[in-house]
mmCIF file of N, CA, C and O in Angstrom:
data_model
loop_
_atom_site.group_PDB
_atom_site.id
_atom_site.type_symbol
_atom_site.label_atom_id
_atom_site.label_comp_id
_atom_site.label_asym_id
_atom_site.label_seq_id
_atom_site.Cartn_x
_atom_site.Cartn_y
_atom_site.Cartn_z
ATOM 1 N N MET A 1 140.541 101.043 96.627
ATOM 2 C CA MET A 1 139.291 101.418 96.113
ATOM 3 C C MET A 1 139.008 101.910 94.933
ATOM 4 O O MET A 1 139.906 102.932 94.809
ATOM 5 N N PRO A 2 138.218 101.445 93.955
ATOM 6 C CA PRO A 2 138.252 102.329 92.616
ATOM 7 C C PRO A 2 137.509 103.514 92.921
ATOM 8 O O PRO A 2 136.648 103.491 93.652
ATOM 9 N N PRO A 3 137.883 104.191 92.167
ATOM 10 C CA PRO A 3 137.335 105.756 92.263
ATOM 11 C C PRO A 3 135.540 105.690 91.795
ATOM 12 O O PRO A 3 135.263 105.085 91.021
ATOM 13 N N GLU A 4 135.147 106.375 92.490
ATOM 14 C CA GLU A 4 133.372 106.463 92.427
ATOM 15 C C GLU A 4 132.971 107.242 91.215
ATOM 16 O O GLU A 4 133.789 108.286 90.880
ATOM 17 N N VAL A 5 131.926 106.565 90.235
ATOM 18 C CA VAL A 5 131.716 107.274 89.293
ATOM 19 C C VAL A 5 130.512 108.079 89.563
ATOM 20 O O VAL A 5 129.860 107.860 89.785
ATOM 21 N N PRO A 6 130.706 109.419 88.922
ATOM 22 C CA PRO A 6 129.836 110.207 89.218
ATOM 23 C C PRO A 6 128.349 109.723 88.647
ATOM 24 O O PRO A 6 128.329 109.170 87.345
ATOM 25 N N ARG A 7 127.643 110.182 89.237
ATOM 26 C CA ARG A 7 126.074 109.835 88.937
ATOM 27 C C ARG A 7 125.645 110.931 88.007
ATOM 28 O O ARG A 7 125.710 112.057 87.949
ATOM 29 N N GLN A 8 124.739 110.514 86.581
ATOM 30 C CA GLN A 8 124.089 111.416 86.053
ATOM 31 C C GLN A 8 122.887 111.682 86.543
ATOM 32 O O GLN A 8 122.330 111.431 87.518
ATOM 33 N N PRO A 9 122.438 113.037 86.059
ATOM 34 C CA PRO A 9 121.364 113.523 86.565
ATOM 35 C C PRO A 9 119.975 112.683 86.623
ATOM 36 O O PRO A 9 119.354 112.869 87.669
ATOM 37 N N TRP A 10 119.844 112.173 85.752
ATOM 38 C CA TRP A 10 118.591 111.088 85.763
ATOM 39 C C TRP A 10 118.646 110.117 86.705
ATOM 40 O O TRP A 10 117.959 109.443 87.410
ATOM 41 N N GLN A 11 120.034 109.742 86.987
ATOM 42 C CA GLN A 11 120.197 108.643 88.324
ATOM 43 C C GLN A 11 119.912 109.349 89.613
ATOM 44 O O GLN A 11 119.422 108.741 90.454
ATOM 45 N N ASP A 12 120.281 110.562 89.573
ATOM 46 C CA ASP A 12 119.878 111.473 91.094
ATOM 47 C C ASP A 12 118.450 111.229 91.154
ATOM 48 O O ASP A 12 118.084 111.209 91.924
ATOM 49 N N ARG A 13 117.537 111.765 90.096
ATOM 50 C CA ARG A 13 116.318 112.253 90.279
ATOM 51 C C ARG A 13 115.733 110.668 90.249
ATOM 52 O O ARG A 13 114.535 110.629 91.377
ATOM 53 N N LEU A 14 116.239 109.405 89.927
ATOM 54 C CA LEU A 14 115.380 108.118 90.143
ATOM 55 C C LEU A 14 115.799 107.778 91.364
ATOM 56 O O LEU A 14 114.838 107.224 92.170
ATOM 57 N N HIS A 15 117.031 107.962 92.204
ATOM 58 C CA HIS A 15 117.180 107.777 93.241
ATOM 59 C C HIS A 15 116.470 108.425 94.381
ATOM 60 O O HIS A 15 115.621 107.972 95.191
ATOM 61 N N GLU A 16 116.384 109.886 93.923
ATOM 62 C CA GLU A 16 115.357 110.489 94.997
ATOM 63 C C GLU A 16 114.083 109.939 95.056
ATOM 64 O O GLU A 16 113.275 110.116 95.723
ATOM 65 N N THR A 17 113.267 109.686 93.683
ATOM 66 C CA THR A 17 112.125 109.320 93.431
ATOM 67 C C THR A 17 111.837 107.876 94.141
ATOM 68 O O THR A 17 110.804 107.505 94.892
ATOM 69 N N ALA A 18 112.745 107.099 94.350
ATOM 70 C CA ALA A 18 112.628 105.638 95.142
ATOM 71 C C ALA A 18 112.587 105.845 96.126
ATOM 72 O O ALA A 18 111.748 105.442 97.029
ATOM 73 N N ALA A 19 113.294 106.955 96.802
ATOM 74 C CA ALA A 19 113.387 106.994 98.298
ATOM 75 C C ALA A 19 112.051 107.728 98.552
ATOM 76 O O ALA A 19 111.232 107.490 99.678
ATOM 77 N N ARG A 20 111.804 108.887 97.828
ATOM 78 C CA ARG A 20 110.199 109.218 98.042
ATOM 79 C C ARG A 20 109.041 108.416 98.075
ATOM 80 O O ARG A 20 108.245 108.070 99.089
ATOM 81 N N VAL A 21 109.253 107.279 97.127
ATOM 82 C CA VAL A 21 108.107 106.276 97.049
ATOM 83 C C VAL A 21 108.448 105.417 98.475
ATOM 84 O O VAL A 21 107.084 104.973 98.828
ATOM 85 N N GLU A 22 109.267 104.969 98.938
ATOM 86 C CA GLU A 22 109.425 104.285 100.038
ATOM 87 C C GLU A 22 108.989 105.073 101.111
ATOM 88 O O GLU A 22 108.099 104.403 102.225
ATOM 89 N N ASP A 23 108.993 106.410 101.083
ATOM 90 C CA ASP A 23 108.423 107.116 102.425
ATOM 91 C C ASP A 23 106.980 107.197 102.291
ATOM 92 O O ASP A 23 106.316 107.107 103.432
ATOM 93 N N GLU A 24 106.303 107.151 101.082
ATOM 94 C CA GLU A 24 105.052 107.296 100.918
ATOM 95 C C GLU A 24 104.402 106.079 101.125
ATOM 96 O O GLU A 24 103.203 105.889 101.787
ATOM 97 N N LEU A 25 104.778 104.855 100.734
ATOM 98 C CA LEU A 25 104.543 103.459 100.849
ATOM 99 C C LEU A 25 104.600 103.392 102.504
ATOM 100 O O LEU A 25 103.555 102.623 103.328
ATOM 101 N N ARG A 26 105.633 103.831 103.220
ATOM 102 C CA ARG A 26 105.688 103.600 104.546
ATOM 103 C C ARG A 26 104.292 104.142 105.471
ATOM 104 O O ARG A 26 103.601 103.693 105.994
ATOM 105 N N LEU A 27 104.082 105.635 104.915
ATOM 106 C CA LEU A 27 102.761 106.605 105.521
ATOM 107 C C LEU A 27 101.637 105.886 105.179
ATOM 108 O O LEU A 27 100.596 105.825 105.677
ATOM 109 N N PHE A 28 101.540 105.380 103.980
ATOM 110 C CA PHE A 28 100.284 104.414 103.230
ATOM 111 C C PHE A 28 100.149 103.306 104.298
ATOM 112 O O PHE A 28 98.906 103.018 104.722
ATOM 113 N N ALA A 29 101.248 102.335 104.435
ATOM 114 C CA ALA A 29 101.031 101.237 105.462
ATOM 115 C C ALA A 29 100.693 101.773 106.857
ATOM 116 O O ALA A 29 99.491 101.329 107.236
ATOM 117 N N ASN A 30 101.390 102.928 107.377
ATOM 118 C CA ASN A 30 100.700 103.206 108.717
ATOM 119 C C ASN A 30 99.287 103.755 108.679
ATOM 120 O O ASN A 30 98.669 103.701 109.741
ATOM 121 N N TYR A 31 99.013 104.412 107.964
ATOM 122 C CA TYR A 31 97.684 104.740 107.672
ATOM 123 C C TYR A 31 96.420 103.451 107.688
ATOM 124 O O TYR A 31 95.588 103.698 108.356
ATOM 125 N N ILE A 32 96.834 102.465 106.895
ATOM 126 C CA ILE A 32 96.209 101.470 106.603
ATOM 127 C C ILE A 32 95.939 100.810 107.886
ATOM 128 O O ILE A 32 94.787 100.534 108.770
ATOM 129 N N ASN A 33 96.962 100.599 108.872
ATOM 130 C CA ASN A 33 97.171 100.069 110.044
ATOM 131 C C ASN A 33 96.408 100.820 111.250
ATOM 132 O O ASN A 33 95.940 100.368 111.896
ATOM 133 N N ASP A 34 96.844 102.099 111.027
ATOM 134 C CA ASP A 34 96.100 103.317 112.316
ATOM 135 C C ASP A 34 94.754 103.440 112.142
ATOM 136 O O ASP A 34 93.894 103.347 113.127
ATOM 137 N N GLU A 35 94.207 103.549 110.816
ATOM 138 C CA GLU A 35 92.885 104.238 110.401
ATOM 139 C C GLU A 35 92.127 103.098 109.785
ATOM 140 O O GLU A 35 90.781 102.845 110.546
ATOM 141 N N VAL A 36 92.472 102.418 108.930
ATOM 142 C CA VAL A 36 91.587 101.163 108.340
ATOM 143 C C VAL A 36 91.276 100.071 109.151
ATOM 144 O O VAL A 36 90.064 99.604 109.659
ATOM 145 N N VAL A 37 92.111 99.347 109.751
ATOM 146 C CA VAL A 37 92.120 98.224 110.175
ATOM 147 C C VAL A 37 91.537 98.198 111.585
ATOM 148 O O VAL A 37 90.484 97.294 111.507
ATOM 149 N N PRO A 38 91.477 99.248 112.208
ATOM 150 C CA PRO A 38 90.688 99.360 113.514
ATOM 151 C C PRO A 38 89.107 99.420 113.131
ATOM 152 O O PRO A 38 88.161 98.806 113.842
ATOM 153 N N ASP A 39 88.616 100.479 112.008
ATOM 154 C CA ASP A 39 87.565 100.371 111.580
ATOM 155 C C ASP A 39 86.727 99.015 110.871
ATOM 156 O O ASP A 39 85.557 98.808 111.434
ATOM 157 N N VAL A 40 87.629 98.286 110.506
ATOM 158 C CA VAL A 40 87.206 96.975 109.850
ATOM 159 C C VAL A 40 87.018 95.913 110.971
ATOM 160 O O VAL A 40 85.938 95.258 111.269
ATOM 161 N N ARG A 41 87.981 96.291 111.929
ATOM 162 C CA ARG A 41 87.684 95.228 113.079
ATOM 163 C C ARG A 41 86.168 95.443 113.976
ATOM 164 O O ARG A 41 85.453 95.015 114.457
ATOM 165 N N ARG A 42 86.328 97.088 113.988
ATOM 166 C CA ARG A 42 84.732 97.157 114.548
ATOM 167 C C ARG A 42 83.516 96.920 114.202
ATOM 168 O O ARG A 42 82.774 96.510 114.689
ATOM 169 N N HIS A 43 83.631 97.097 112.812
ATOM 170 C CA HIS A 43 82.666 97.039 112.067
ATOM 171 C C HIS A 43 82.567 95.422 111.362
ATOM 172 O O HIS A 43 81.115 95.426 110.591
ATOM 173 N N SER A 44 83.291 94.583 111.525
ATOM 174 C CA SER A 44 83.032 93.228 110.649
ATOM 175 C C SER A 44 82.280 92.510 111.234
ATOM 176 O O SER A 44 81.234 91.693 110.343
ATOM 177 N N SER A 45 81.830 92.418 112.444
ATOM 178 C CA SER A 45 80.767 92.007 113.047
ATOM 179 C C SER A 45 79.384 92.037 112.279
ATOM 180 O O SER A 45 78.713 91.505 112.350
ATOM 181 N N ALA A 46 79.067 93.177 112.385
ATOM 182 C CA ALA A 46 77.740 93.608 112.097
ATOM 183 C C ALA A 46 77.575 93.486 110.664
ATOM 184 O O ALA A 46 76.571 93.274 110.100
ATOM 185 N N ALA A 47 78.703 93.644 109.931
ATOM 186 C CA ALA A 47 78.671 93.260 108.376
ATOM 187 C C ALA A 47 78.407 91.836 108.184
ATOM 188 O O ALA A 47 77.432 91.361 107.237
ATOM 189 N N LEU A 48 79.202 90.917 109.180
ATOM 190 C CA LEU A 48 78.707 89.571 109.060
ATOM 191 C C LEU A 48 77.259 89.022 109.099
ATOM 192 O O LEU A 48 76.747 88.096 108.834
ATOM 193 N N LYS A 49 76.809 90.001 110.368
ATOM 194 C CA LYS A 49 75.333 89.707 110.797
ATOM 195 C C LYS A 49 74.319 90.138 109.646
ATOM 196 O O LYS A 49 73.437 89.329 109.392
ATOM 197 N N THR A 50 74.962 91.157 108.915
ATOM 198 C CA THR A 50 73.909 91.509 107.834
ATOM 199 C C THR A 50 74.013 90.639 106.786
ATOM 200 O O THR A 50 72.773 90.269 106.266
ATOM 201 N N ALA A 51 75.016 90.087 106.393
ATOM 202 C CA ALA A 51 75.431 88.850 105.525
ATOM 203 C C ALA A 51 74.668 87.696 105.923
ATOM 204 O O ALA A 51 73.858 87.358 105.000
ATOM 205 N N ALA A 52 74.539 87.468 107.040
ATOM 206 C CA ALA A 52 73.525 86.256 107.450
ATOM 207 C C ALA A 52 72.244 86.166 107.317
ATOM 208 O O ALA A 52 71.702 85.499 106.870
ATOM 209 N N VAL A 53 71.925 87.728 107.743
ATOM 210 C CA VAL A 53 70.275 87.749 107.472
ATOM 211 C C VAL A 53 70.147 87.540 105.775
ATOM 212 O O VAL A 53 68.874 87.144 105.425
ATOM 213 N N GLU A 54 70.702 88.324 105.123
ATOM 214 C CA GLU A 54 70.830 88.071 103.716
ATOM 215 C C GLU A 54 71.011 86.756 103.052
ATOM 216 O O GLU A 54 70.007 86.617 102.126
ATOM 217 N N LEU A 55 71.804 86.121 103.640
ATOM 218 C CA LEU A 55 71.869 84.654 103.252
ATOM 219 C C LEU A 55 70.684 83.956 103.585
ATOM 220 O O LEU A 55 70.362 82.960 103.133
ATOM 221 N N GLN A 56 69.911 83.883 104.856
ATOM 222 C CA GLN A 56 69.173 83.267 105.295
ATOM 223 C C GLN A 56 67.678 83.745 104.269
ATOM 224 O O GLN A 56 67.002 82.690 104.036
ATOM 225 N N LYS A 57 67.483 84.932 104.013
ATOM 226 C CA LYS A 57 66.670 85.363 103.119
ATOM 227 C C LYS A 57 66.685 84.525 101.718
ATOM 228 O O LYS A 57 65.985 84.042 100.966
ATOM 229 N N LEU A 58 67.789 84.569 101.225
ATOM 230 C CA LEU A 58 68.111 83.754 100.193
ATOM 231 C C LEU A 58 67.923 82.429 100.145
ATOM 232 O O LEU A 58 67.276 81.716 99.213
ATOM 233 N N ALA A 59 68.159 81.468 101.345
ATOM 234 C CA ALA A 59 67.935 80.419 101.415
ATOM 235 C C ALA A 59 66.352 79.685 101.801
ATOM 236 O O ALA A 59 65.958 79.033 100.787
ATOM 237 N N GLN A 60 65.982 80.795 102.078
ATOM 238 C CA GLN A 60 64.366 80.798 102.134
ATOM 239 C C GLN A 60 63.513 80.864 101.092
ATOM 240 O O GLN A 60 62.626 80.187 100.382
ATOM 241 N N LYS A 61 64.249 81.751 99.829
ATOM 242 C CA LYS A 61 63.499 81.795 98.662
ATOM 243 C C LYS A 61 63.739 80.673 97.872
ATOM 244 O O LYS A 61 62.691 80.074 97.347
ATOM 245 N N LEU A 62 65.221 79.983 98.046
ATOM 246 C CA LEU A 62 65.317 78.839 97.445
ATOM 247 C C LEU A 62 65.024 77.631 97.581
ATOM 248 O O LEU A 62 63.922 76.821 96.728
ATOM 249 N N ASP A 63 64.334 77.462 99.025
ATOM 250 C CA ASP A 63 63.404 76.764 99.531
ATOM 251 C C ASP A 63 61.858 76.564 98.827
ATOM 252 O O ASP A 63 61.073 75.526 98.547
ATOM 253 N N ASP A 64 61.592 77.866 99.160
ATOM 254 C CA ASP A 64 59.870 78.191 98.730
ATOM 255 C C ASP A 64 59.932 77.918 97.090
ATOM 256 O O ASP A 64 58.957 77.165 96.616
ATOM 257 N N VAL A 65 60.883 78.126 96.278
ATOM 258 C CA VAL A 65 60.728 77.709 94.963
ATOM 259 C C VAL A 65 61.111 76.262 94.611
ATOM 260 O O VAL A 65 60.086 75.709 93.741
ATOM 261 N N ARG A 66 61.828 75.725 95.372
ATOM 262 C CA ARG A 66 62.111 74.139 95.052
ATOM 263 C C ARG A 66 60.591 73.523 95.552
ATOM 264 O O ARG A 66 60.431 72.611 95.200
ATOM 265 N N ASN A 67 59.946 74.231 96.788
ATOM 266 C CA ASN A 67 58.802 73.333 97.373
ATOM 267 C C ASN A 67 57.482 73.651 97.048
ATOM 268 O O ASN A 67 56.614 73.211 97.250
ATOM 269 N N ALA A 68 57.405 74.505 95.955
ATOM 270 C CA ALA A 68 56.461 75.496 95.157
ATOM 271 C C ALA A 68 55.745 74.266 94.467
ATOM 272 O O ALA A 68 56.573 73.550 93.746
ATOM 273 N N PRO A 69 54.262 74.164 94.235
ATOM 274 C CA PRO A 69 53.737 73.054 93.342
ATOM 275 C C PRO A 69 54.229 73.473 91.908
ATOM 276 O O PRO A 69 54.639 74.532 91.398
ATOM 277 N N PRO A 70 54.335 72.141 90.929
ATOM 278 C CA PRO A 70 54.738 72.567 89.655
ATOM 279 C C PRO A 70 53.273 73.398 89.090
ATOM 280 O O PRO A 70 52.634 73.036 88.955
ATOM 281 N N PRO A 71 54.066 74.094 87.537
ATOM 282 C CA PRO A 71 53.043 74.854 87.107
ATOM 283 C C PRO A 71 52.077 73.885 86.206
ATOM 284 O O PRO A 71 52.538 72.752 85.900
ATOM 285 N N PRO A 72 51.087 74.384 86.013
ATOM 286 C CA PRO A 72 50.071 73.210 85.438
ATOM 287 C C PRO A 72 50.508 72.828 83.846
ATOM 288 O O PRO A 72 51.522 74.019 83.234
ATOM 289 N N PRO A 73 50.396 72.064 83.193
ATOM 290 C CA PRO A 73 50.738 71.902 81.828
ATOM 291 C C PRO A 73 50.442 72.958 80.983
ATOM 292 O O PRO A 73 49.096 73.204 80.864
ATOM 293 N N ARG A 74 50.967 72.875 80.055
ATOM 294 C CA ARG A 74 50.469 74.256 78.666
ATOM 295 C C ARG A 74 49.930 73.272 77.674
ATOM 296 O O ARG A 74 50.263 72.076 77.626
ATOM 297 N N PRO A 75 49.088 73.900 77.591
ATOM 298 C CA PRO A 75 48.232 73.317 76.505
ATOM 299 C C PRO A 75 48.852 72.994 75.142
ATOM 300 O O PRO A 75 50.000 73.773 74.611
ATOM 301 N N PRO A 76 48.666 72.079 74.361
ATOM 302 C CA PRO A 76 49.466 71.950 73.100
ATOM 303 C C PRO A 76 49.177 73.133 72.045
ATOM 304 O O PRO A 76 47.964 73.375 72.350
ATOM 305 N N GLU A 77 50.038 73.457 71.353
ATOM 306 C CA GLU A 77 49.944 74.544 70.486
ATOM 307 C C GLU A 77 49.194 73.591 68.894
ATOM 308 O O GLU A 77 49.797 72.493 68.600
ATOM 309 N N ALA A 78 48.430 74.434 68.327
ATOM 310 C CA ALA A 78 47.894 73.920 67.468
ATOM 311 C C ALA A 78 48.226 74.302 65.919
ATOM 312 O O ALA A 78 49.077 75.221 65.896
#
């Protein structure tokens, strides 16, 4: 086996930082899975129902505009 080349101090810091980032990402993923996802699942149906009501209102406004009588013609400018 070839002799191991000693690491430079910056390489040690980089290795430690990469390990810490991996740990933090693991904690973040666990937080998302344990805290955020269950709330989204609980509240998603209510959000969809609210969105459906708002879309219905928008559709009604579009129908009202489309079915409204046209405005009277403007008199010619002199």
